[in-house]
Structure formats: C-alpha cells, structure tokens
PDB file of C-alpha atoms and ligand atoms in Angstrom:
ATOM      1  CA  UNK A   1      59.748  11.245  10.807  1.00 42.00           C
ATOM      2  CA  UNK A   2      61.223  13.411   8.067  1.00 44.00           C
ATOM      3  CA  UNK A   3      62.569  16.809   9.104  1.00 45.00           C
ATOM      4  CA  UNK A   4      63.569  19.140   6.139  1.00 46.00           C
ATOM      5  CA  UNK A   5      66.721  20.711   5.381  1.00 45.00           C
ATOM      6  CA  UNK A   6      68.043  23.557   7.581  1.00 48.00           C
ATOM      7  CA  UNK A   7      70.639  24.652   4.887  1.00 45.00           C
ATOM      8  CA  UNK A   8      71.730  23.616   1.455  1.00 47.00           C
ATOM      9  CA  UNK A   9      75.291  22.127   2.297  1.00 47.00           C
ATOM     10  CA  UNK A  10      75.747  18.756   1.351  1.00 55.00           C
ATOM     11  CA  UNK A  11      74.567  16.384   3.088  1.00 43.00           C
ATOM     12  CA  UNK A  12      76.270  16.892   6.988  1.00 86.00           C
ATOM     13  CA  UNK A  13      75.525  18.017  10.284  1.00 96.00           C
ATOM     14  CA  UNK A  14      76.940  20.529  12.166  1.00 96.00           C
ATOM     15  CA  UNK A  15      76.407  22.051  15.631  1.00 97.00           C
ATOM     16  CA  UNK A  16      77.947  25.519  17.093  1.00 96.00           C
ATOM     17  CA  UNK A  17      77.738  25.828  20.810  1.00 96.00           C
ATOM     18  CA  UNK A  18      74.727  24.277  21.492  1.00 97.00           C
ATOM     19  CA  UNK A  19      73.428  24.332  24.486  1.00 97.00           C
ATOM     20  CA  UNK A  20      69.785  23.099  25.249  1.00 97.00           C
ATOM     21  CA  UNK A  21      68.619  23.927  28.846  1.00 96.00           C
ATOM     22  CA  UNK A  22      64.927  22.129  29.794  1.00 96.00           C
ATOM     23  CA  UNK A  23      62.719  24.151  32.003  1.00 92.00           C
ATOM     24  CA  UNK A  24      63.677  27.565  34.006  1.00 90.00           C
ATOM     25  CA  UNK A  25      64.505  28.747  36.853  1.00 88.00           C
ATOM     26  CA  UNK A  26      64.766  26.296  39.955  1.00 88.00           C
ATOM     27  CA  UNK A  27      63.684  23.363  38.054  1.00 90.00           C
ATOM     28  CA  UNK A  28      65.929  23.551  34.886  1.00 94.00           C
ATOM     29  CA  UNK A  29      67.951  21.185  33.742  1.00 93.00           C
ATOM     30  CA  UNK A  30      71.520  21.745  31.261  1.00 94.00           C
ATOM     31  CA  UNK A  31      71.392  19.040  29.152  1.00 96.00           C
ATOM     32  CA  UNK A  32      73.924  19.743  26.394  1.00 97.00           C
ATOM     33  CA  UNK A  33      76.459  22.756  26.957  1.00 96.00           C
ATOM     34  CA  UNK A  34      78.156  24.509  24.022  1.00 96.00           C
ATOM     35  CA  UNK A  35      78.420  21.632  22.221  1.00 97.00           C
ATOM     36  CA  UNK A  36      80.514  21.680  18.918  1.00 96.00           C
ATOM     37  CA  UNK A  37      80.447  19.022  16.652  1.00 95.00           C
ATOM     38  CA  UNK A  38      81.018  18.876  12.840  1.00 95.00           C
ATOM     39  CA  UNK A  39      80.116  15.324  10.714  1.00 96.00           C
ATOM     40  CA  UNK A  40      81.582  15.095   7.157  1.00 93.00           C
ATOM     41  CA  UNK A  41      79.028  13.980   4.490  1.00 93.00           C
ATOM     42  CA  UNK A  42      79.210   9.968   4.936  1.00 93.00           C
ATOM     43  CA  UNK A  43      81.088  10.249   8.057  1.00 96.00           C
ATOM     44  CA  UNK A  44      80.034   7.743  10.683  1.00 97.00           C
ATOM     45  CA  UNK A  45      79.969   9.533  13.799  1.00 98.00           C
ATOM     46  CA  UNK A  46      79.699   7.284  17.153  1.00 98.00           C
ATOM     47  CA  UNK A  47      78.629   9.518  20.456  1.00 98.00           C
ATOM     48  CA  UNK A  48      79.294   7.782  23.526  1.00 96.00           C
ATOM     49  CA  UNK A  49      78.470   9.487  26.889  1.00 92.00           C
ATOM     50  CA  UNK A  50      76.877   8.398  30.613  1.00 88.00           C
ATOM     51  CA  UNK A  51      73.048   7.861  31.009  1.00 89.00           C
ATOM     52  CA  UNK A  52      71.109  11.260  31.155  1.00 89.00           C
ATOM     53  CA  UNK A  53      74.020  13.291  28.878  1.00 92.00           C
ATOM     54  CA  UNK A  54      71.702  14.643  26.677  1.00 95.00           C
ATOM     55  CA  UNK A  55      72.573  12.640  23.524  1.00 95.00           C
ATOM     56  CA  UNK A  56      69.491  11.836  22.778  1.00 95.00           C
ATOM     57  CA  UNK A  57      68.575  15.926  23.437  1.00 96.00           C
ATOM     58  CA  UNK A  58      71.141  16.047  20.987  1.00 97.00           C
ATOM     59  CA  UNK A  59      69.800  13.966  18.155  1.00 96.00           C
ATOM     60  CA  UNK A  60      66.098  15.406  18.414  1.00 96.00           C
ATOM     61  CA  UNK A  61      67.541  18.934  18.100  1.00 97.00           C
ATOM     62  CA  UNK A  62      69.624  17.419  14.941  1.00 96.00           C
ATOM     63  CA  UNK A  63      66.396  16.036  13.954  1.00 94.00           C
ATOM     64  CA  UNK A  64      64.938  19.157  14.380  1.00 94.00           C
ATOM     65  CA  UNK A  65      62.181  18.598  16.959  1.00 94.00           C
ATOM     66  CA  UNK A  66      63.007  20.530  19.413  1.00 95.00           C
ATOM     67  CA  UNK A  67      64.926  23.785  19.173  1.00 96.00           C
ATOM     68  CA  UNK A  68      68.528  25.027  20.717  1.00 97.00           C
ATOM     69  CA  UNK A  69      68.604  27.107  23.982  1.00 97.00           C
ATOM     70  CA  UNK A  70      71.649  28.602  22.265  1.00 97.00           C
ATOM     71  CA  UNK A  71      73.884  27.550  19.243  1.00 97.00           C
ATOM     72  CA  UNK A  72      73.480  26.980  15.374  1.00 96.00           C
ATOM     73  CA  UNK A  73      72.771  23.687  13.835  1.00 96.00           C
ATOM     74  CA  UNK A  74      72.975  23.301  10.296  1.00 95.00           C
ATOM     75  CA  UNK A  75      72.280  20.025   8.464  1.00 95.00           C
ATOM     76  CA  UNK A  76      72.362  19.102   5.014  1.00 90.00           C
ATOM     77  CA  UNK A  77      69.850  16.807   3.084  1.00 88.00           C
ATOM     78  CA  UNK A  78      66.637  14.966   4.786  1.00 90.00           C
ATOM     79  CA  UNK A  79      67.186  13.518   7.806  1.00 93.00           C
ATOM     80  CA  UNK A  80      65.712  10.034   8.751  1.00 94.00           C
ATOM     81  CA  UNK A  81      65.567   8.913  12.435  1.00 94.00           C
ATOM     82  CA  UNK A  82      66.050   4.683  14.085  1.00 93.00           C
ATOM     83  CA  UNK A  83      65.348   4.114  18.010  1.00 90.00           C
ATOM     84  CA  UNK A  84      65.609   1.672  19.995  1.00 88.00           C
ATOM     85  CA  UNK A  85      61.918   0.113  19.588  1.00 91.00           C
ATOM     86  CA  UNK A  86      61.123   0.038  15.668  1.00 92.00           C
ATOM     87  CA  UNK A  87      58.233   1.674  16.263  1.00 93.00           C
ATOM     88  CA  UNK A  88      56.274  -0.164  13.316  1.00 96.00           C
ATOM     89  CA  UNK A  89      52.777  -0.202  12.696  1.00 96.00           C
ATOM     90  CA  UNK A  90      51.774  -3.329  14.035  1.00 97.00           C
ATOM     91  CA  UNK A  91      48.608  -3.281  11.404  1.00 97.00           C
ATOM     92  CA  UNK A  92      50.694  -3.315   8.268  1.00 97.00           C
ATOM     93  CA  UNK A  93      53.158  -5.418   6.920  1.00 97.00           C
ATOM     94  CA  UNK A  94      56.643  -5.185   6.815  1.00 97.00           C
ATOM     95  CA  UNK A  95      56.344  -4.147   3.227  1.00 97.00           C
ATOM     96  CA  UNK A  96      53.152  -1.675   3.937  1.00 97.00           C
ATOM     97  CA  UNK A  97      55.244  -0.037   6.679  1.00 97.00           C
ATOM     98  CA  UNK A  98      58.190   0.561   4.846  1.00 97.00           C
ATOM     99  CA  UNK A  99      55.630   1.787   2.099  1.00 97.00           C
ATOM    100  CA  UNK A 100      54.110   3.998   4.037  1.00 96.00           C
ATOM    101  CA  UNK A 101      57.653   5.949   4.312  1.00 95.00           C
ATOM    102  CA  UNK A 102      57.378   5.913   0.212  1.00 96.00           C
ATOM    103  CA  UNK A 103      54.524   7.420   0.266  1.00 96.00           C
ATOM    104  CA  UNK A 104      55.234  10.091   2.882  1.00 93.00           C
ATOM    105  CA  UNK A 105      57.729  11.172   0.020  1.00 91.00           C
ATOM    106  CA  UNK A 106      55.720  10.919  -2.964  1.00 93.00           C
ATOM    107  CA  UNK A 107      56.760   8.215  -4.360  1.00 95.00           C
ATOM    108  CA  UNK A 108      54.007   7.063  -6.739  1.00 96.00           C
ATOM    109  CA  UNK A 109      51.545   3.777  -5.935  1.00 93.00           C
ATOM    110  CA  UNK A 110      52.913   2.066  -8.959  1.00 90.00           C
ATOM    111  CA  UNK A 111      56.410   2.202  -7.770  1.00 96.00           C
ATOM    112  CA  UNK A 112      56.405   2.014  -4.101  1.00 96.00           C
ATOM    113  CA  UNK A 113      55.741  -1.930  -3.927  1.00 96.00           C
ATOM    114  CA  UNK A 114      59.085  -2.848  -6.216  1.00 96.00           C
ATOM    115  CA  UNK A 115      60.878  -0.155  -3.926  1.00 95.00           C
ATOM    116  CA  UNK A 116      59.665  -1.311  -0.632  1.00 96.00           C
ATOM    117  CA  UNK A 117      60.768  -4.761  -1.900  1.00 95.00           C
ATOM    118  CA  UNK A 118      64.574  -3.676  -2.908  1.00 93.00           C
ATOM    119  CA  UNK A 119      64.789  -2.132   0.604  1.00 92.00           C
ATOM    120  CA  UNK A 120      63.684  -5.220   2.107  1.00 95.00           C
ATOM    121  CA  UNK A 121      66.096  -7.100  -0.049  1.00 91.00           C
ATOM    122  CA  UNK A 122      69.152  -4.714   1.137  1.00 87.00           C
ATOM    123  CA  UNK A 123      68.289  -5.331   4.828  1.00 88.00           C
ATOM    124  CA  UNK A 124      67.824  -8.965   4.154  1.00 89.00           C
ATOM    125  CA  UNK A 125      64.644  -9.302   4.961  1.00 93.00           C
ATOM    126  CA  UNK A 126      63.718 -10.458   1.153  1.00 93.00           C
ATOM    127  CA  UNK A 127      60.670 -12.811   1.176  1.00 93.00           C
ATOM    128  CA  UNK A 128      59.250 -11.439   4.809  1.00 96.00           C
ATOM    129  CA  UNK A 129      57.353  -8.799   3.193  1.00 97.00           C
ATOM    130  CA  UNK A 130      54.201 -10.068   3.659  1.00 97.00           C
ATOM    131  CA  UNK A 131      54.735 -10.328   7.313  1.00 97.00           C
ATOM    132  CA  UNK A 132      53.323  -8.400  10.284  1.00 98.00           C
ATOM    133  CA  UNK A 133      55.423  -7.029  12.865  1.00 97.00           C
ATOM    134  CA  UNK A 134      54.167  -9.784  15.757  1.00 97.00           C
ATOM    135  CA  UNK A 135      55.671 -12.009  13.173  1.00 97.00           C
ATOM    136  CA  UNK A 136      59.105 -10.951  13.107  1.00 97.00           C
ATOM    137  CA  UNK A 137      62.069 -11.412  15.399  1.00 94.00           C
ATOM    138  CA  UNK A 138      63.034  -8.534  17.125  1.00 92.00           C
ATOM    139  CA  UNK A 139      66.456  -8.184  15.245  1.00 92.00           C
ATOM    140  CA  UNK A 140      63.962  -8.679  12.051  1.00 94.00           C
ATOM    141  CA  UNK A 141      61.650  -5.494  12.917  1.00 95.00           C
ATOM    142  CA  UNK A 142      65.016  -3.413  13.765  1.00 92.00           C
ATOM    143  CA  UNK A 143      65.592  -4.176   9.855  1.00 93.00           C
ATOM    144  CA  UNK A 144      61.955  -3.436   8.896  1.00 95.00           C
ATOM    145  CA  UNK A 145      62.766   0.301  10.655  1.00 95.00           C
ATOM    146  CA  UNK A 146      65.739   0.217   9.571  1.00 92.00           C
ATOM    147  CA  UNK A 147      64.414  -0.401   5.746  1.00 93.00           C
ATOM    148  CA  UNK A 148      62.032   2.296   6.159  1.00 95.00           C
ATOM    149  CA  UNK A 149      64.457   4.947   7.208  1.00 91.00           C
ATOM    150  CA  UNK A 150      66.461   4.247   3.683  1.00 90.00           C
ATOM    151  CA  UNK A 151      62.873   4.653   2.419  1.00 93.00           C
ATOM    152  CA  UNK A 152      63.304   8.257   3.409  1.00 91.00           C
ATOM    153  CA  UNK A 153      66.191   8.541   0.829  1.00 88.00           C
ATOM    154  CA  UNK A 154      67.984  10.070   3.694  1.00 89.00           C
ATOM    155  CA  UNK A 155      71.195  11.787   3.436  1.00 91.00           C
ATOM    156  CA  UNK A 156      71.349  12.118   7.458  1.00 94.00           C
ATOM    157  CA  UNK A 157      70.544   8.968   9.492  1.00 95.00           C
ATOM    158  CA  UNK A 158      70.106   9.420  13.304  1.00 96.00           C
ATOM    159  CA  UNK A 159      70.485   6.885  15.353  1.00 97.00           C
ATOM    160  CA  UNK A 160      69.663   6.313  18.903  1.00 96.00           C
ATOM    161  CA  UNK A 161      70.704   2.867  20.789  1.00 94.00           C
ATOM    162  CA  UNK A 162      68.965   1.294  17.905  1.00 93.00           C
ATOM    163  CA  UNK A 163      70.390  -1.889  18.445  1.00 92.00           C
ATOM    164  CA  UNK A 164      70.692  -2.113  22.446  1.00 90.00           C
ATOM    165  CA  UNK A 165      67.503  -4.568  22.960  1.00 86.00           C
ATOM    166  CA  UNK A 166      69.455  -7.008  20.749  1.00 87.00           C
ATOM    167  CA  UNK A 167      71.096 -10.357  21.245  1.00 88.00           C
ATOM    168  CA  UNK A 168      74.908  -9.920  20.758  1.00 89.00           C
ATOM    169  CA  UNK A 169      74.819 -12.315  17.654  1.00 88.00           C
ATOM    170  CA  UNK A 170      71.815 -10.447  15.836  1.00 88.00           C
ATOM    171  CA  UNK A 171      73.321  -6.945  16.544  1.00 90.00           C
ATOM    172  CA  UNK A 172      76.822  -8.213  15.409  1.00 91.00           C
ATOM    173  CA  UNK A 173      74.340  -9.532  11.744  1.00 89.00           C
ATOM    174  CA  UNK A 174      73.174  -5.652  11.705  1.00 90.00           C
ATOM    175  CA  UNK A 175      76.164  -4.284  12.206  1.00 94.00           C
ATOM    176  CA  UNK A 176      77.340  -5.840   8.869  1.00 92.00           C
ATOM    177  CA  UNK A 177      74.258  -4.998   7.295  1.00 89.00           C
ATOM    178  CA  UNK A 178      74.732  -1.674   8.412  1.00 92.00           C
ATOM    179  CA  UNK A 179      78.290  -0.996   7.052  1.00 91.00           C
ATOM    180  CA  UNK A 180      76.825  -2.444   3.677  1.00 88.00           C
ATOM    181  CA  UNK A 181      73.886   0.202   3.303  1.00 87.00           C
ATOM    182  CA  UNK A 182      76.019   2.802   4.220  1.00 89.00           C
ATOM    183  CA  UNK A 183      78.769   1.745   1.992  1.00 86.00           C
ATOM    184  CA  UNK A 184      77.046   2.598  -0.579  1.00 81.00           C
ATOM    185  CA  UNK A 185      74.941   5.017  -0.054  1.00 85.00           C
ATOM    186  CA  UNK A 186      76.783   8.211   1.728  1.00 87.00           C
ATOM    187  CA  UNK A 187      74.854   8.358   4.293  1.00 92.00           C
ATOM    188  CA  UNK A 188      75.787  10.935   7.353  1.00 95.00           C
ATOM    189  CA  UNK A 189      75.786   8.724  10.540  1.00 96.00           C
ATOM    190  CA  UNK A 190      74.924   9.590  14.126  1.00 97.00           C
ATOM    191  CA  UNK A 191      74.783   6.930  16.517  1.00 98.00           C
ATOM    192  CA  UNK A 192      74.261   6.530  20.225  1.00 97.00           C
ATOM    193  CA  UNK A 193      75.200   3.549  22.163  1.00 95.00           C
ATOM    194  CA  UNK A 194      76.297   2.985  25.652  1.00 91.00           C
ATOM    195  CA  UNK A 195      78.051   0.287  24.272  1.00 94.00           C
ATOM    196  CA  UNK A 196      81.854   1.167  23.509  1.00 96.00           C
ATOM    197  CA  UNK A 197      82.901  -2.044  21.325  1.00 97.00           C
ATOM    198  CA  UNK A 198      79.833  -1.228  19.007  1.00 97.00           C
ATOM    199  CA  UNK A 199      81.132   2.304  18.767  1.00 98.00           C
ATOM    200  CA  UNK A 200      84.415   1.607  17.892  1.00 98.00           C
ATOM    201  CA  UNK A 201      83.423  -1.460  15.750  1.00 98.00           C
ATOM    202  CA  UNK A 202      80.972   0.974  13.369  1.00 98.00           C
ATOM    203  CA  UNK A 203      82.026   4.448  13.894  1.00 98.00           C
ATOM    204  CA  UNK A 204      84.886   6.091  11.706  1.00 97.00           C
ATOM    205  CA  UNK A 205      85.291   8.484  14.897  1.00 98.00           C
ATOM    206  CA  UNK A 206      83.353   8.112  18.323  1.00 98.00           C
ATOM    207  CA  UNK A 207      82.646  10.783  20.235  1.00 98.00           C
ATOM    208  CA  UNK A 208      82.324  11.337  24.216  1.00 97.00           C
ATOM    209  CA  UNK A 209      80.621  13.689  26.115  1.00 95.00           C
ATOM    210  CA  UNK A 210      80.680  14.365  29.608  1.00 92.00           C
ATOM    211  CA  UNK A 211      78.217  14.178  32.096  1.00 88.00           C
ATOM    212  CA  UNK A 212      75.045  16.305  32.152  1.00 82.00           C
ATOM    213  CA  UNK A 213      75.703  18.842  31.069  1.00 89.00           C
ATOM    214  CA  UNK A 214      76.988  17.246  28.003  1.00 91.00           C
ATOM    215  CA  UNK A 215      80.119  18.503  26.490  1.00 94.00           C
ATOM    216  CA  UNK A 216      82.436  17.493  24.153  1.00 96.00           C
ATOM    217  CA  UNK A 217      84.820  16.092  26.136  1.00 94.00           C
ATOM    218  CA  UNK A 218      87.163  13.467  23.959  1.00 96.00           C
ATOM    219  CA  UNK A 219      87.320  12.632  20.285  1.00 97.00           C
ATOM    220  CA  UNK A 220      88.803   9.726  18.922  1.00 98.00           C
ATOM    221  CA  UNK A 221      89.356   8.635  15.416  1.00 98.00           C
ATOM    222  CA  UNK A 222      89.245   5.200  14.667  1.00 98.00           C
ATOM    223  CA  UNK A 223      91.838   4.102  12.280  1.00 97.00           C
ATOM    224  CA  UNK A 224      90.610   0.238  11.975  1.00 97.00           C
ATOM    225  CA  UNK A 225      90.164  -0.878   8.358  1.00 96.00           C
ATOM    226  CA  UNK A 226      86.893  -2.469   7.512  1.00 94.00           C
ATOM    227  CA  UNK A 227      85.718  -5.325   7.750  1.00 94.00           C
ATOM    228  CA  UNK A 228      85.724  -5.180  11.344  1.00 96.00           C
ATOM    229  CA  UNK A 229      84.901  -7.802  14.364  1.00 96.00           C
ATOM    230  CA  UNK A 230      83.314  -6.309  17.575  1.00 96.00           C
ATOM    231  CA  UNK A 231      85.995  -9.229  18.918  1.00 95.00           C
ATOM    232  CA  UNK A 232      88.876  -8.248  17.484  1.00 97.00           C
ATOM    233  CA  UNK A 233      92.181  -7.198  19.067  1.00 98.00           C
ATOM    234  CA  UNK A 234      92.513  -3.907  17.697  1.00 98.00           C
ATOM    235  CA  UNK A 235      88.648  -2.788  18.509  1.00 98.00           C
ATOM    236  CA  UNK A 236      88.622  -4.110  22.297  1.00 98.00           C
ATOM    237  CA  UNK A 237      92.055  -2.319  22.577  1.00 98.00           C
ATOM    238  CA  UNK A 238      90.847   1.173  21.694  1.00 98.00           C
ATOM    239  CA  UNK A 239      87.442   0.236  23.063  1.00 98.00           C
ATOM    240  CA  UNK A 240      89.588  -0.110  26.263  1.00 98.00           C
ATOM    241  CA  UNK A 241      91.281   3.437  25.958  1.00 97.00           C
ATOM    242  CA  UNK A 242      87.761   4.789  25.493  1.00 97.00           C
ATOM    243  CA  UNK A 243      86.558   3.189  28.660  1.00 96.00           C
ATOM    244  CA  UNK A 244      88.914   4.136  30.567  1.00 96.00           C
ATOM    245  CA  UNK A 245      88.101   7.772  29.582  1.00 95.00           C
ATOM    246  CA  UNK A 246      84.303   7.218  30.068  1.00 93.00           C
ATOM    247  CA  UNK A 247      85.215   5.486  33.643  1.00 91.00           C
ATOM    248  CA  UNK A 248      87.150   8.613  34.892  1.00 91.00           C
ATOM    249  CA  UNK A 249      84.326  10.893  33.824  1.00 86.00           C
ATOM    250  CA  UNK A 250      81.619   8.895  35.748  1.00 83.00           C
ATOM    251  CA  UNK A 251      83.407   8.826  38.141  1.00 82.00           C
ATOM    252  CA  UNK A 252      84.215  12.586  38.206  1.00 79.00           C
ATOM    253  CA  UNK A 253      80.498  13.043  38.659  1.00 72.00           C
ATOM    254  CA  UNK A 254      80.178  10.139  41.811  1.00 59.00           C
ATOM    255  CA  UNK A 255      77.398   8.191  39.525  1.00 50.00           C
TER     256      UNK A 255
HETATM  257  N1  ATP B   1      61.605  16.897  27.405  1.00 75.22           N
HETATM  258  C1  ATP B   1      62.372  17.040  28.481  1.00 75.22           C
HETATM  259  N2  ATP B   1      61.996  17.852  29.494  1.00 75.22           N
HETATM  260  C2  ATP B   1      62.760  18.020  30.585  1.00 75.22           C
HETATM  261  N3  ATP B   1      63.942  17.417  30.778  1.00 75.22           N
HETATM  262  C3  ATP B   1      64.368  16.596  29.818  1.00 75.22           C
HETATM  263  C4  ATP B   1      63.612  16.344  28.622  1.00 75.22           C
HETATM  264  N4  ATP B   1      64.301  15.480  27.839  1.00 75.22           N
HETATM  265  C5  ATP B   1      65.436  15.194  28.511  1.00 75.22           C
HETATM  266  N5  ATP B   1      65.485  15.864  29.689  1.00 75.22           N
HETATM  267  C6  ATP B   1      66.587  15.828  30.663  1.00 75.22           C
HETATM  268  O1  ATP B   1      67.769  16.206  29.966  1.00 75.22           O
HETATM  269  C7  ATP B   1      68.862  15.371  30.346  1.00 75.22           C
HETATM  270  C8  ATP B   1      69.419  14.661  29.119  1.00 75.22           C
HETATM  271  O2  ATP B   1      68.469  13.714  28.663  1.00 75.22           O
HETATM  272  P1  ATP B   1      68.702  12.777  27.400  1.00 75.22           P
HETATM  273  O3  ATP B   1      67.491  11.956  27.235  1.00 75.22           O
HETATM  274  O4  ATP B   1      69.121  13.620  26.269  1.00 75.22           O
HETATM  275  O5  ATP B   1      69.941  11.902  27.895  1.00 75.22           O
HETATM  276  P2  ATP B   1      70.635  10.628  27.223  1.00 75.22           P
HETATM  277  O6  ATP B   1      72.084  10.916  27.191  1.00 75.22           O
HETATM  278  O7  ATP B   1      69.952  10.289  25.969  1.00 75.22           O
HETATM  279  O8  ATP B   1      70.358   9.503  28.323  1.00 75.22           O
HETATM  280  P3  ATP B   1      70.228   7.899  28.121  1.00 75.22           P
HETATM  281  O9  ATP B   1      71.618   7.406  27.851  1.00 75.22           O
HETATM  282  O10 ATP B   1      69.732   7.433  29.455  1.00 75.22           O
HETATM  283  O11 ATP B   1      69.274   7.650  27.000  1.00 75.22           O
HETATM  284  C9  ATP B   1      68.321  14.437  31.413  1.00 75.22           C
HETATM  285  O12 ATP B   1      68.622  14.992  32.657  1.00 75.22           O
HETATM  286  C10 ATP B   1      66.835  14.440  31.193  1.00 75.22           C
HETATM  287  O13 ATP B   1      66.164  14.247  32.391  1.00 75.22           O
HETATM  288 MG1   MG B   2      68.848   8.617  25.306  1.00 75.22          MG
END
C-alpha cells in the first residue's frame, strides 16, 4: 500500500490540471476536471465535496494507482494510504499487522516487534498487541490501520473517510490522536470527509470541489488555533460558511 516517489521534492503533493475521465465515448464519465491543488510539506489538507466528486479518484491517482487522463502530479516522499474499513488481516494480530507494514519496508526481524510496539503505543493501543482484529472495537482497528500506515514511515498520508463508520465520541478520541502523530511527525495530510465540522476541526485548510466533474471550486483556510473542539463556536461557525457553500453547489446540480 506503498507507492514510490514521483519526484524528489520534499515531502508534498501537487496536482496540475488533472483531469481523470473513466471509460470513452458514450459511457464515460469526468470525474475530476483540471484540478489544481498544491499541499505544503505537513500541511493538513481537508477536501470536502458531494457524493460521486471524484475525491476518492483523486486520492488513488495521488496514491498513484491509477493514472491522470490529463495533468501532472508530483508528490514527494512515500505515500501511505487509511480508508474507511481498516482493512486488517483478520489472521494476525494487531502487532503482526502493523509488522507486516515493517517488513514490507525492510525493516529487520529483530527490530520490527519493539517498532510495531512504539506505534501501537502512539495510537494508544499499548497492551492490545496481542489482539486479533475480531477483538478490537471498531474505533480500536481504525488505530491498528492507522498504526500501520506510520509503519510506512510515510511522508504523505492519504486519507479517505477514515473515520465515517465511527461513533461521534471515538472519532472525536482519533481526532486528538491524530493531531498528536502528525504534530510531530510532518506528515503531508489529505483527507476526505463528507463531514464539514471534522474538516474544519483537523484541517489547516479544507478544500471543496464541485460536483462531478470535480473542480476546485472554494478554498478556505482555517485560522483556528489548536487544540480544537469539533463543538466549539469558532469551528461550527466556519463549518457553517462552508455548508452553506457545499448546499448551493448541490443544489446547483438538483441532487
Ligand atoms: N473505476 C472506475 N470506473 C468507472 N467509473 C468510476 C470508477 N471509479 C469512480 N468512478 C466514477 O467516477 C466518479 C467519481 O467517483 P469517486 O469514487 O471518486 O467519488 P467520491 O467523491 O469519492 O464519492 P463518495 O463521496 O461517494 O465516496 C463517480 O461518478 C464514479 O461512478
Ligand atoms: Mg469516495
């Protein structure tokens, strides 16, 4: 789930008028259209957009699994990739899975058990790593995958709704742990939510793209010092704004 680097920059991403278009002819589908987007290295970059918008087109072309209809993409560093499902092997522990990233890397036998058990540690999952994924709590195996893409020593981290099967208390737990591991690690952040609050509670900028095709349509810094609550004043306020914006370009579209 590694994908190697595209370019030598530091780590960041950047896309030039990308466009991806699935299919031909009759039966093809725009997903993204000359989008531009540039993340600076341990920028947090939110992307917010209606259902079918092609951001998650977006992150696998980051990710480099599928290629560009049109456009340059350049990232810097390894890139490590967090769904929605964790995605574990449900025949190893929570240690052997996050091991099992170690060793896609080379990291050697001797090491990768004291590694795999700092990662747990840093996710909070210290003590658990002898457990299987059946054993965990959902919000407990989004760690586990989340502890195995640091395993990737990642410089780019792409995420994709990774939180949205969540209860609103455990994602509001991993949303501190996630401000933590990126604190202090400078790691390039793309996330996807539908959800605006999370966006604006995480992201140091959120990003919103229009309907398919997807296209850059607003940008919005977010000027909120951390620590930050998904329930405070100044995050539901500009949360609201970004609604708003979001609301008028569904609506655009009649969805
Ligand atoms: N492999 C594919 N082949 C053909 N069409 C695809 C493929 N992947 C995505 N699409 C189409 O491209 C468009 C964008 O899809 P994508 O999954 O990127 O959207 P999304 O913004 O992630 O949606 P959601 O918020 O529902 O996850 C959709 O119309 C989808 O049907
Ligand atoms: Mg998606």
């Amino acid at each position: 789930m590694s994908a190697t680097a595209v370019t030598e920059a530091p780590a960041a991403v950047t896309l030039a008028g990308v466009s991806k278009v699935y299919g031909r002819g009759g039966s093809a589908v725009p997903a993204l259209d000359q989008v531009s987007l540039a993340a600076e290295p341990g920028e947090f970059t939110c992307l917010i957009g209606a259902s079918g918008c092609g951001k998650s087109t977006l992150l696998n072309l980051v990710a480099g699994l599928d290629q560009p209809t049109s456009g340059e993409i350049s990232v810097g560093g390894r890139v490590a990739l967090m769904f929605q499902e964790p995605g574990l092997f449900p025949w190893l522990t929570a240690a052997g899975n996050v091991e099992l990233a170690l060793r896609a890397r080379g990291v050697r036998k001797a090491e990768r058990k004291q590694r795999a058990a700092e990662l747990l540690d840093a996710v909070h999952l210290a003590g658990f790593g002898k457990k299987r994924p059946h054993e965990l709590s959902g919000g407990m195996r989004q760690r586990v995958a989340l502890a195995r893409a640091l395993a990737q020593d990642a410089d780019v981290l792409l995420m994709d709704e990774p939180f949205g099967a969540l209860d609103a208390m455990t994602r509001d737990l991993l949303h501190d742990e996630l401000d933590r591991v990126c604190e202090g690690r400078n790691l390039t952040v793309l996330f996807v939510t539908h959800n605006v609050r999370e966006a604006v509670r995480l992201g140091d900028r959120v990003v919103l793209l229009s309907s398919r095709p997807g296209r850059v349509i607003a940008e919005y810094k977010v000027p909120i010092e951390r620590p930050r609550r998904i329930d405070s004043a100044p995050v539901a306020e500009l949360a609201g704004t970004i609604t708003d914006r979001l609301r008028e370009e569904v609506g655009r579209h009649g969805k």
